[in-house]
Amino acid sequence: MDEKIFVIGHKNPDTDSICSAIAYAEFKNRTIKSDVVPARCGDLNSESKFVLDKFNIDTPKLIEDATDKSIILVDHNEFSQAVDNLDKANIKEVIDHHKVNFKYSEPIYFLSKPVGATATIISKKFFENKIEPRKEIAGILLASILSDTVIFKSVTTTSFDRKMAERLAEICEISNIKDFGIEVKRAKSSLKGLKPQDIILSDFKDFNMGGKKIGIGQIEIVDRTEVDEIRNDLISELDNMRERGNYTLVILMVTDIIKEGSELLVTGDYSIVEKTFRKSITNNSVYLESVMSRKKEIVHPLESTLS
Amino acid sequence: MDEKIFVIGHKNPDTDSICSAIAYAEFKNRTIKSDVVPARCGDLNSESKFVLDKFNIDTPKLIEDATDKSIILVDHNEFSQAVDNLDKANIKEVIDHHKVNFKYSEPIYFLSKPVGATATIISKKFFENKIEPRKEIAGILLASILSDTVIFKSVTTTSFDRKMAERLAEICEISNIKDFGIEVKRAKSSLKGLKPQDIILSDFKDFNMGGKKIGIGQIEIVDRTEVDEIRNDLISELDNMRERGNYTLVILMVTDIIKEGSELLVTGDYSIVEKTFRKSITNNSVYLESVMSRKKEIVHPLESTLS
């Protein structure tokens, strides 16, 4: 066994996975004398890159195989989402905010709380142990909370996320939390330089509704003008996908996190959408005010229509 | 759904399961305004009865079916050990000190720590929230820690268990923690009025070692004279069991928690025991100094001999 302990988030890491690993390693090294090192099992996305750059924090070490390593898991607990060969690792702790689906042979420290971000839990660990996080660590924790809660707009947001964010903002001297959140989200949501196919597939899921194959993608944006420029390209790519994949209906949710609503770009049998939301579709597009959740506000209503 | 939330330990409840449920319900009712009620899914053992009597605490409500109830699990997390129909319940929280083997559909508060007792974790919840447990609650929490750690002698004991025990002892004005621990354990370990078969089967496990069937029971005692009186009856009952069950070897570990060692009562092919521990067996008995763990100090060495 390696003497180091690696703190690592899930595959396809997001900002909460990356920054929680960094912050928790720092917390452990400040509370117990040990060699705890942040790690990652995938490339940084543009948002995480922006956040680490902004606060001058090094990119965590890449680990592709957990065999014989001592590991602390953050922001996930399911083996299917974890670094390869986690079953051959020595798991020390788990800190997460997702549902629990975990089995391990020894009693270990395992903490999961139903809050908006793992960073919220790790912030509390600092404060309850009366350890003030360094300004840089407070910055990346704040960015993680804002990222994972979509600037407090996600249904998973709790008052506890807001409370931690406010304390962190004071430490890293960020006066307008919302503006900082937009800055963080903008780093990820920029569509510049991306192919329409990559934009659509970045978060795309297939559903079977009453025997019909329906595909629904979602992107988050902060700058609508970027979408205006490529709307026609997105629609024709959606139509290509529909034909190639034999979909009845293909939808791309373009969720505007500033305006708090989603434009649906639709190809295929769009009468299903019109019937469900009682709105007509013009030029393959319809705007749904305040709709932000794919699962609750798009998938569930469509299933009702088609059941 | 019932509006109440029930806090409940595992089936065949021990003192830690019973008292942790009572104490955590009290903690929840003092920190959030809600109707949280302690419960149990089985009869109290003699030790738990003694502890509740001593501190004038009511026996928790018996719950045999969790269907449609809101439930907080303490001192276990595996569905196989839990109240019936837990899969039809609304699980709110889990607080435990065992290995995690849990799956649930929603994110919930889940806390497991590798300490000696669930009562240790619950004591910390009181103290970290700056809520002093009532004297009676401190008493049952202390009794639970002493019971589950076998008065700090179990290998699972941590410095944290001792620290919590000391704070609790101050509150419930118990000056000699060890003496109180012996009082608690004596309440359970008394063999008076029990049949030899019931004594042996109270904690008995079958093992297959190199194709041989081996049965090993364990009892904890604080008063050796009680065993002296029934030693011959225990040995002849062990021999009956061996014959009926076609065991190669049957062992009863009589663990003396005061003297910190175990007498093994042995029937069958006891050369295996003599070879393993390099001691001869006289009148079906051998004493092993400082040996207290069945799993680590009896099962593992026997497996080495027979592998």
XYZ file of N, CA, C and O in Angstrom, chain A residues 77 97-115 124 128 130, chain B residues 77 97-114 124 128 130 295:
184
model
N -20.616 7.753 -4.255
C -20.353 6.589 -3.400
C -20.578 5.286 -4.151
O -20.303 4.225 -3.624
N -23.186 13.747 -1.254
C -24.543 14.305 -1.092
C -25.550 13.605 -2.013
O -26.645 14.125 -2.218
N -25.174 12.447 -2.522
C -26.101 11.682 -3.369
C -26.737 10.545 -2.578
O -26.372 10.279 -1.445
N -27.657 9.835 -3.234
C -28.243 8.654 -2.578
C -27.162 7.607 -2.322
O -26.178 7.533 -3.053
N -27.363 6.815 -1.281
C -26.354 5.826 -0.896
C -26.594 4.510 -1.626
O -27.719 4.000 -1.652
N -25.543 3.990 -2.245
C -25.582 2.658 -2.870
C -24.177 2.104 -2.734
O -23.374 2.163 -3.661
N -23.870 1.583 -1.545
C -22.483 1.330 -1.178
C -22.388 0.077 -0.333
O -23.264 -0.209 0.483
N -21.328 -0.659 -0.530
C -21.071 -1.861 0.267
C -19.567 -1.969 0.442
O -18.824 -1.888 -0.536
N -19.119 -2.129 1.677
C -17.686 -2.272 1.922
C -17.488 -3.205 3.111
O -18.343 -3.303 3.981
N -16.314 -3.861 3.132
C -16.101 -4.953 4.085
C -15.772 -4.489 5.503
O -15.854 -5.265 6.447
N -15.382 -3.240 5.676
C -14.968 -2.740 6.986
C -15.790 -1.518 7.379
O -16.222 -0.775 6.508
N -15.957 -1.283 8.676
C -16.568 -0.014 9.086
C -15.624 1.149 8.748
O -14.436 1.084 9.057
N -16.136 2.154 8.090
C -15.343 3.342 7.765
C -16.196 4.577 8.062
O -17.393 4.454 8.304
N -15.556 5.745 8.019
C -16.317 6.985 8.162
C -17.071 7.227 6.864
O -16.458 7.333 5.791
N -18.387 7.288 6.948
C -19.234 7.475 5.768
C -20.249 8.552 6.106
O -21.027 8.409 7.044
N -20.222 9.643 5.346
C -21.158 10.738 5.614
C -21.814 11.178 4.315
O -21.132 11.521 3.350
N -23.134 11.117 4.293
C -23.865 11.669 3.161
C -24.982 12.546 3.703
O -25.662 12.165 4.650
N -25.120 13.742 3.135
C -26.186 14.653 3.562
C -26.962 15.123 2.348
O -26.367 15.405 1.306
N -28.286 15.234 2.475
C -29.097 15.677 1.346
C -29.031 17.191 1.149
O -30.001 17.902 1.397
N -27.872 17.681 0.735
C -27.702 19.114 0.455
C -27.295 19.272 -1.008
O -27.099 18.289 -1.724
N -18.729 22.899 6.066
C -19.164 22.739 7.459
C -18.077 22.068 8.287
O -17.877 22.419 9.454
N -17.078 23.767 11.687
C -17.403 23.135 12.971
C -16.141 22.737 13.727
O -16.160 22.581 14.936
N -13.641 24.752 13.707
C -13.044 26.061 13.967
C -11.741 26.266 13.202
O -10.758 26.803 13.724
N -27.504 -0.738 9.369
C -27.914 -0.119 8.102
C -28.312 -1.159 7.075
O -28.776 -0.809 6.001
N -22.481 2.494 13.353
C -21.018 2.332 13.487
C -20.545 1.015 12.863
O -19.427 0.585 13.136
N -21.393 0.402 12.048
C -21.003 -0.848 11.367
C -20.602 -0.566 9.923
O -20.757 0.540 9.428
N -20.155 -1.609 9.238
C -19.839 -1.455 7.823
C -21.102 -1.109 7.033
O -22.211 -1.476 7.437
N -20.926 -0.385 5.954
C -22.067 0.090 5.180
C -22.446 -0.945 4.116
O -21.595 -1.442 3.381
N -23.725 -1.298 4.087
C -24.267 -2.167 3.038
C -25.699 -1.713 2.832
O -26.639 -2.294 3.361
N -25.854 -0.620 2.066
C -27.114 0.103 2.068
C -27.401 0.646 0.679
O -26.492 1.054 -0.038
N -28.668 0.641 0.325
C -29.089 1.202 -0.956
C -30.459 1.828 -0.744
O -31.353 1.181 -0.210
N -30.611 3.075 -1.150
C -31.906 3.735 -0.999
C -32.114 4.692 -2.173
O -31.147 5.206 -2.727
N -33.370 4.940 -2.494
C -33.685 5.660 -3.736
C -33.494 7.170 -3.664
O -33.447 7.833 -4.693
N -33.407 7.716 -2.455
C -33.314 9.174 -2.305
C -32.070 9.545 -1.507
O -31.634 8.773 -0.660
N -31.528 10.739 -1.721
C -30.454 11.194 -0.825
C -31.030 11.428 0.581
O -32.068 12.068 0.714
N -30.396 10.867 1.592
C -30.816 11.082 2.978
C -29.565 11.351 3.812
O -28.450 11.173 3.333
N -29.786 11.765 5.051
C -28.653 11.929 5.970
C -28.203 10.544 6.400
O -28.980 9.785 6.986
N -26.957 10.207 6.105
C -26.408 8.884 6.424
C -25.051 9.100 7.073
O -24.157 9.682 6.467
N -24.904 8.649 8.313
C -23.635 8.829 9.015
C -23.208 7.520 9.645
O -23.952 6.925 10.417
N -22.036 7.046 9.276
C -21.463 5.889 9.953
C -20.025 6.227 10.322
O -19.301 6.800 9.509
N -19.655 5.914 11.567
C -18.280 6.168 12.010
C -17.705 4.897 12.615
O -18.413 4.184 13.334
N -16.425 4.616 12.355
C -15.828 3.402 12.901
C -15.441 3.568 14.371
O -14.261 3.622 14.703
N -21.832 12.661 20.693
C -21.144 13.768 20.023
C -22.148 14.739 19.405
O -21.942 15.951 19.429
N -21.699 18.575 20.215
C -21.297 19.516 19.161
C -22.395 20.531 18.883
O -22.140 21.609 18.362
N -24.043 21.743 21.352
C -24.093 22.458 22.633
C -25.410 22.224 23.371
O -26.001 23.129 23.963
N -13.714 -13.994 16.453
C -13.326 -13.917 15.048
C -11.804 -13.888 14.876
O -11.236 -14.680 14.131
